[in-house]
mmCIF file of N, CA and C in Angstrom:
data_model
loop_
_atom_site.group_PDB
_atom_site.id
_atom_site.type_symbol
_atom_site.label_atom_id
_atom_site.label_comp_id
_atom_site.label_asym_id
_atom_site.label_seq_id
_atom_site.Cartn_x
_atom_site.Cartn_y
_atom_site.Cartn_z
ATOM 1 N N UNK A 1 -17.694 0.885 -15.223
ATOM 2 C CA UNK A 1 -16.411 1.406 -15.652
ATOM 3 C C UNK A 1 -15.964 0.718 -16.947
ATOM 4 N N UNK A 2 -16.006 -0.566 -17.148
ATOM 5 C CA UNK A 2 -15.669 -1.275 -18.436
ATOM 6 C C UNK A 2 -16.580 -0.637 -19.453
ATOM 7 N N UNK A 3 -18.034 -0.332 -19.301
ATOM 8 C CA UNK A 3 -18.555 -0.016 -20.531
ATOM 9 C C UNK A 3 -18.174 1.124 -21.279
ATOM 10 N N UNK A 4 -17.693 1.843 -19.979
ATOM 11 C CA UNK A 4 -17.068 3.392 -19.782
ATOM 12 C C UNK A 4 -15.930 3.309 -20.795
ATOM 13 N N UNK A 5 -14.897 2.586 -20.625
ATOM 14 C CA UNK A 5 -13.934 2.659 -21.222
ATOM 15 C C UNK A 5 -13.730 1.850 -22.596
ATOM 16 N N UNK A 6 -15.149 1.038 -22.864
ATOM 17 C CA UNK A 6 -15.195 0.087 -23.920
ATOM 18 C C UNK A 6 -15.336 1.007 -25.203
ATOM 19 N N UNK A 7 -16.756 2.169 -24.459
ATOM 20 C CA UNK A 7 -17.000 3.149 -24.939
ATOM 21 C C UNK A 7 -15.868 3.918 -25.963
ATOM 22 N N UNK A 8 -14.741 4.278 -24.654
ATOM 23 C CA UNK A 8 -13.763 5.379 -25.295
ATOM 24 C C UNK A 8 -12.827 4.949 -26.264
ATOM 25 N N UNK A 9 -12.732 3.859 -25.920
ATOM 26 C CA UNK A 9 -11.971 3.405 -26.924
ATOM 27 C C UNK A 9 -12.503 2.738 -28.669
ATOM 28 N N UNK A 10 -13.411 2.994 -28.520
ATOM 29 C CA UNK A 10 -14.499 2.802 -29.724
ATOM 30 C C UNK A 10 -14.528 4.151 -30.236
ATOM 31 N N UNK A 11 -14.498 5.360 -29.420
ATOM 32 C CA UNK A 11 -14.692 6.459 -29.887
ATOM 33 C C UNK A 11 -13.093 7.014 -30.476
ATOM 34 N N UNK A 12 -12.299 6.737 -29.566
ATOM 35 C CA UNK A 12 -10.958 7.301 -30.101
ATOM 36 C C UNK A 12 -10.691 6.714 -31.215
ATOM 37 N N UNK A 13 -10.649 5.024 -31.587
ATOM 38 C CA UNK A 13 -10.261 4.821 -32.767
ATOM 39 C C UNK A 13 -11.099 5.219 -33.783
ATOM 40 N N UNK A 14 -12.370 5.739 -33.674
ATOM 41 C CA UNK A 14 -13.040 5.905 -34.884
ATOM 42 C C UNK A 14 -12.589 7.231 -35.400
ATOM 43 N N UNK A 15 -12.442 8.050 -34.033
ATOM 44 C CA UNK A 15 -11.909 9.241 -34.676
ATOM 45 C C UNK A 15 -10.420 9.326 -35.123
ATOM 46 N N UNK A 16 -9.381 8.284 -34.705
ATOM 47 C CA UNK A 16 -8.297 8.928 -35.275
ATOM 48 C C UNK A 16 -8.154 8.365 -36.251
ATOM 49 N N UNK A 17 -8.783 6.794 -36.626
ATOM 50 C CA UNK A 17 -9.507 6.548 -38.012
ATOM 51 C C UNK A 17 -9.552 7.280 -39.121
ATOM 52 N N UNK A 18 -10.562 7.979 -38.965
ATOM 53 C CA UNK A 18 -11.184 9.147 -39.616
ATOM 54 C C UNK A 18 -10.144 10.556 -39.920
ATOM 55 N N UNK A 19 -9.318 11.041 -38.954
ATOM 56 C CA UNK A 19 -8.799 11.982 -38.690
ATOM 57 C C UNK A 19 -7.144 11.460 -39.461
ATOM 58 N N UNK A 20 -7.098 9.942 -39.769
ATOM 59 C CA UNK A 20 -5.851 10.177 -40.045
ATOM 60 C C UNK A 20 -5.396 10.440 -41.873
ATOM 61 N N UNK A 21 -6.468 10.377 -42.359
ATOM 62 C CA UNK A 21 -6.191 10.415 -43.552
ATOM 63 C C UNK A 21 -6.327 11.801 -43.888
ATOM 64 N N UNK A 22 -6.805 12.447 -43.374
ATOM 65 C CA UNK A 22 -6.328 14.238 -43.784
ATOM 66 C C UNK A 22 -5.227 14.811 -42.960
ATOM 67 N N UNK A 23 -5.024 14.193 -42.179
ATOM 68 C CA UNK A 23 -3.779 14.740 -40.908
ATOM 69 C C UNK A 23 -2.126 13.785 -41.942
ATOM 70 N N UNK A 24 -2.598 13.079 -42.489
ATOM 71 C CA UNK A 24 -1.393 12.847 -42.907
ATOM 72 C C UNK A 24 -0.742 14.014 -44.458
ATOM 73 N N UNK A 25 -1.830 14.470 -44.826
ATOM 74 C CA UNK A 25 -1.188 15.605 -45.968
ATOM 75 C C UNK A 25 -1.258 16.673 -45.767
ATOM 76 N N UNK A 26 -0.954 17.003 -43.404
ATOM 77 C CA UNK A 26 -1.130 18.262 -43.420
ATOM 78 C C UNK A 26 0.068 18.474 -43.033
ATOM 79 N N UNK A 27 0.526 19.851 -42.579
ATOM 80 C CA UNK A 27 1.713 19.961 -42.126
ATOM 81 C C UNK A 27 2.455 19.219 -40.812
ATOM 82 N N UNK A 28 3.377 19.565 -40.651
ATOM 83 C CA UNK A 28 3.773 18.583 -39.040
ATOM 84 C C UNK A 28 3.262 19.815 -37.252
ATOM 85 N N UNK A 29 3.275 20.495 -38.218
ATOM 86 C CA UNK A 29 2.772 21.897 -37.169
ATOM 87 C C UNK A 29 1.253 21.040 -36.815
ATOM 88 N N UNK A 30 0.387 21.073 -37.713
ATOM 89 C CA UNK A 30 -1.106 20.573 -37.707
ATOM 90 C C UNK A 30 -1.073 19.621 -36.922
ATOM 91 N N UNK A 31 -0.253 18.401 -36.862
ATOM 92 C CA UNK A 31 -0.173 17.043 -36.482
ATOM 93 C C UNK A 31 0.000 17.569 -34.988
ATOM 94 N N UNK A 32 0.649 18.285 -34.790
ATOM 95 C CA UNK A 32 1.499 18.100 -32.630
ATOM 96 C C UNK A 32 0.043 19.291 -32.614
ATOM 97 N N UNK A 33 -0.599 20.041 -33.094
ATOM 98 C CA UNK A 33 -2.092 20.546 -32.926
ATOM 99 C C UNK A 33 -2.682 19.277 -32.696
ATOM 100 N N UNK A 34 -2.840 18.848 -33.424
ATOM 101 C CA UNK A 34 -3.966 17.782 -33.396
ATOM 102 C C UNK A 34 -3.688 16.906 -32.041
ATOM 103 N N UNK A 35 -2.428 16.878 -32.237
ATOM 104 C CA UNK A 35 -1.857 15.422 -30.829
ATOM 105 C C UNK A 35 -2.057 15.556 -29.467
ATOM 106 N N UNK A 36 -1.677 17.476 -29.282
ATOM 107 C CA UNK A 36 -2.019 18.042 -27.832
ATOM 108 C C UNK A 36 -3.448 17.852 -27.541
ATOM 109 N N UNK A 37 -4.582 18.222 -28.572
ATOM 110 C CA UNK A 37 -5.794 18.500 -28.121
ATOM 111 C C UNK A 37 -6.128 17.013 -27.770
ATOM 112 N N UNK A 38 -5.558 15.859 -28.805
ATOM 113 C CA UNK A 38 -6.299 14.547 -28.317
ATOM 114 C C UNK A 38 -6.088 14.409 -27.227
ATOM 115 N N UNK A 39 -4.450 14.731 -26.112
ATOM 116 C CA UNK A 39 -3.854 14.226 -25.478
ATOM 117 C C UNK A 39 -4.683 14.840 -24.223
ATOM 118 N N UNK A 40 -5.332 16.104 -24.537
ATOM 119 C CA UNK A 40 -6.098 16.934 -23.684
ATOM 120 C C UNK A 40 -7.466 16.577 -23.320
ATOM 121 N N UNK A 41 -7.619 15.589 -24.164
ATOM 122 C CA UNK A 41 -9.439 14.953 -24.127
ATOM 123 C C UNK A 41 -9.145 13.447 -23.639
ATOM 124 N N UNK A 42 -8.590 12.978 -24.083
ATOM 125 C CA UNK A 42 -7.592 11.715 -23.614
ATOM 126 C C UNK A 42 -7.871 11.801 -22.265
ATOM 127 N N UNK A 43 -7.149 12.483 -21.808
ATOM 128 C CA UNK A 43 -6.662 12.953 -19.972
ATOM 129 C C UNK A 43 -8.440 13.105 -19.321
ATOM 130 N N UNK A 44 -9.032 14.232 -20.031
ATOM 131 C CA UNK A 44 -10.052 14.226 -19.349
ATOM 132 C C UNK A 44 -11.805 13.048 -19.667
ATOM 133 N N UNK A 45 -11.125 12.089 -20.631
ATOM 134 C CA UNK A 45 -11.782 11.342 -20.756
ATOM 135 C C UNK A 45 -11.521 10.130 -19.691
ATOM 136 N N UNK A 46 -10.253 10.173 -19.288
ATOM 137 C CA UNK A 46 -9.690 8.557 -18.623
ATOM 138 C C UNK A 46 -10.304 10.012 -16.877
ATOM 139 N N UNK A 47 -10.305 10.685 -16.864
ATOM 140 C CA UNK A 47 -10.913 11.283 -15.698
ATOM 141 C C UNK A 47 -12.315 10.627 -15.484
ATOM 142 N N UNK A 48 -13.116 10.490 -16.264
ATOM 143 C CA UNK A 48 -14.792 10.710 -16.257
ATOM 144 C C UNK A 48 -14.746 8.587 -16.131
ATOM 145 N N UNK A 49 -13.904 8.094 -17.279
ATOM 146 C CA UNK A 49 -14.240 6.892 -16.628
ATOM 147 C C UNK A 49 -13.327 6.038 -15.704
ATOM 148 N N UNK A 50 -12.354 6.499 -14.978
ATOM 149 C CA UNK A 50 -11.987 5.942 -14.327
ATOM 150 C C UNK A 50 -12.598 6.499 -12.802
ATOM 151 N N UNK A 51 -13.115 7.638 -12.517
ATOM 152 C CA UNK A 51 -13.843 8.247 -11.910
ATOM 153 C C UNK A 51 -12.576 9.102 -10.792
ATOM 154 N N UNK A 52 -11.514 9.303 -11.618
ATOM 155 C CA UNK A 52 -10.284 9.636 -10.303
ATOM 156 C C UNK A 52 -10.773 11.208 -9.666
ATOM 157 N N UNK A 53 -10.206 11.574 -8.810
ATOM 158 C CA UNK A 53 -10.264 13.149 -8.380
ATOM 159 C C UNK A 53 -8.885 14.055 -8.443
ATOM 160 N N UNK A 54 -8.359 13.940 -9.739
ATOM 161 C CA UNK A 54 -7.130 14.180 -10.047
ATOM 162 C C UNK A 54 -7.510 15.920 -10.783
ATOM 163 N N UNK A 55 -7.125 16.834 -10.911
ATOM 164 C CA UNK A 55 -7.158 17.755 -11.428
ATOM 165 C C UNK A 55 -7.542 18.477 -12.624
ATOM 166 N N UNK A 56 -8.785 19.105 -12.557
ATOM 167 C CA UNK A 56 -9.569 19.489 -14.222
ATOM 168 C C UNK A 56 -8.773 20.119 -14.630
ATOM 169 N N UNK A 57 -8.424 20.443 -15.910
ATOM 170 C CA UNK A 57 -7.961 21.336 -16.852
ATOM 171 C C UNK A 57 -8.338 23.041 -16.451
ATOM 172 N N UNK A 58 -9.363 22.981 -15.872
ATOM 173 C CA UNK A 58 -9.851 24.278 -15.086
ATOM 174 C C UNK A 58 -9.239 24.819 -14.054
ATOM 175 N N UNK A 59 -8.908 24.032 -13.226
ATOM 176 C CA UNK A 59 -8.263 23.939 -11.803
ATOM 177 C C UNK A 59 -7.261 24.641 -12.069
ATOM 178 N N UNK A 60 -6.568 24.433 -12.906
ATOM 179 C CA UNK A 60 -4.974 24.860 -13.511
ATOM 180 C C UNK A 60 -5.698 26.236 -14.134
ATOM 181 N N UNK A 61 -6.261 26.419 -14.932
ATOM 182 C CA UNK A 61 -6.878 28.129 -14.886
ATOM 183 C C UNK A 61 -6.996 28.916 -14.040
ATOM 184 N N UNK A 62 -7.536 28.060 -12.797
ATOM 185 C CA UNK A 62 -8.268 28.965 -11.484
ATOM 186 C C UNK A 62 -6.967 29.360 -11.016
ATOM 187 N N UNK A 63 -6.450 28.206 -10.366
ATOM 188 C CA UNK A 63 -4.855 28.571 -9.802
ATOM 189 C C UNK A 63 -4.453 30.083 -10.488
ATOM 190 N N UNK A 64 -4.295 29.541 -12.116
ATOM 191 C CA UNK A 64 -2.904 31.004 -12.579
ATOM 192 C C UNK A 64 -3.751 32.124 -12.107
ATOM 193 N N UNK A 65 -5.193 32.233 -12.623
ATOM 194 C CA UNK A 65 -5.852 33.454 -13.054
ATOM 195 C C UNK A 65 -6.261 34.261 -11.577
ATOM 196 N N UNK A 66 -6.655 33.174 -10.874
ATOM 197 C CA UNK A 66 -7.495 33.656 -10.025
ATOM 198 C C UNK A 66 -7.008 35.036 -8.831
ATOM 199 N N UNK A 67 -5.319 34.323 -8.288
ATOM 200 C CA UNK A 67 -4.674 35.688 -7.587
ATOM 201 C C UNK A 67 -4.938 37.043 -8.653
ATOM 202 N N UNK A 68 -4.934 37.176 -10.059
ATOM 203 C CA UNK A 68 -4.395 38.584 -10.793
ATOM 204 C C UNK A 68 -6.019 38.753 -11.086
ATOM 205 N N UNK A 69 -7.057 38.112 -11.232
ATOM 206 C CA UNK A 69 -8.039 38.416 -11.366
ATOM 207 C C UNK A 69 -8.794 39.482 -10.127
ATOM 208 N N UNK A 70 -8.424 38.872 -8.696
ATOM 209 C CA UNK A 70 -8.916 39.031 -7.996
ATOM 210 C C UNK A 70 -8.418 40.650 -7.416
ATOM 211 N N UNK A 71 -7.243 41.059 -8.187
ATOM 212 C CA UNK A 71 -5.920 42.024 -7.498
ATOM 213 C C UNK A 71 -6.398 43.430 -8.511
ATOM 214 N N UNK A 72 -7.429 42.843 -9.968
ATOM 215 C CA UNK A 72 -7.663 43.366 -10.693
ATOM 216 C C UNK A 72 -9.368 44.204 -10.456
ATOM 217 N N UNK A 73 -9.856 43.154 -9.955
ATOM 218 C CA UNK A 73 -11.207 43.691 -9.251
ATOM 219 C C UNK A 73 -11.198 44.505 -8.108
ATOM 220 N N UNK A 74 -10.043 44.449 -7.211
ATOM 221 C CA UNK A 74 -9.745 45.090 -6.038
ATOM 222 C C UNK A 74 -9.612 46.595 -6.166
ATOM 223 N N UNK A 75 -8.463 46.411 -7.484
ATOM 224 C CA UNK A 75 -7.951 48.160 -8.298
ATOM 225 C C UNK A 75 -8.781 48.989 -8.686
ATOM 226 N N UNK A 76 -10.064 48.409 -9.309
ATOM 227 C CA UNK A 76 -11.333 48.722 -10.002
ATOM 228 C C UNK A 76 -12.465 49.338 -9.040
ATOM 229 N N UNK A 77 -12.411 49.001 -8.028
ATOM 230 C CA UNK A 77 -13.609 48.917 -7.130
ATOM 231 C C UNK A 77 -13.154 50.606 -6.869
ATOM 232 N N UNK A 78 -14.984 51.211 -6.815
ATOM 233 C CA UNK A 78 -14.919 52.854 -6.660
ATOM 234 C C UNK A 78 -14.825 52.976 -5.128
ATOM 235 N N UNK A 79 -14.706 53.468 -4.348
ATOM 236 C CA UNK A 79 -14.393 53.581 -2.879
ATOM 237 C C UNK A 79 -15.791 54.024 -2.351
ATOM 238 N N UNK A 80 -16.678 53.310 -1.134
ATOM 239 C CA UNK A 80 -17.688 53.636 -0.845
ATOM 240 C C UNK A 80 -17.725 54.909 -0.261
ATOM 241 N N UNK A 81 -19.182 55.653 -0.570
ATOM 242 C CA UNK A 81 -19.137 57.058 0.067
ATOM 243 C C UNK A 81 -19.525 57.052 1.296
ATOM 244 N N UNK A 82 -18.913 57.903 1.666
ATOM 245 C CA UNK A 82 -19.566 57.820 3.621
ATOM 246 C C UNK A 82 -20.974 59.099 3.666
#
């Protein structure tokens, strides 16, 4: 787990390193872009090394989609012939 996280944090600063010198002459719109997605890899990075069973970013897809998906395939379906 330490190497895990020695890791991420080697990786985040290099990238926001890197990322901050063009993010600073972009708009402020660009910046809260940029901030959500880190905040979104962030989350599922402290997932992978802390090893929790806390909720994928997917999970929260399945949930919304899955009742209207499923209500949508139902509508669709041709009626078997007898």
């Amino acid at each position: 787990m330490g190497v895990k996280i020695t890791m991420l944090i080697l990786i985040y600063s290099a990238m926001v390193s890197c990322d901050f010198r063009r993010l600073s002459g972009q708009s402020r719109k660009d910046a809260i872009v940029y901030a959500v997605i880190l905040l979104g890899t962030l989350y599922m990075s402290l997932l992978y090394a802390l090893d929790l069973k806390w909720p994928f970013l997917h999970d929260v897809t399945d949930s919304l989609f899955n009742g209207p998906a499923h209500r949508i395939v139902d509508f669709l379906k041709a009626p078997q012939p007898e």
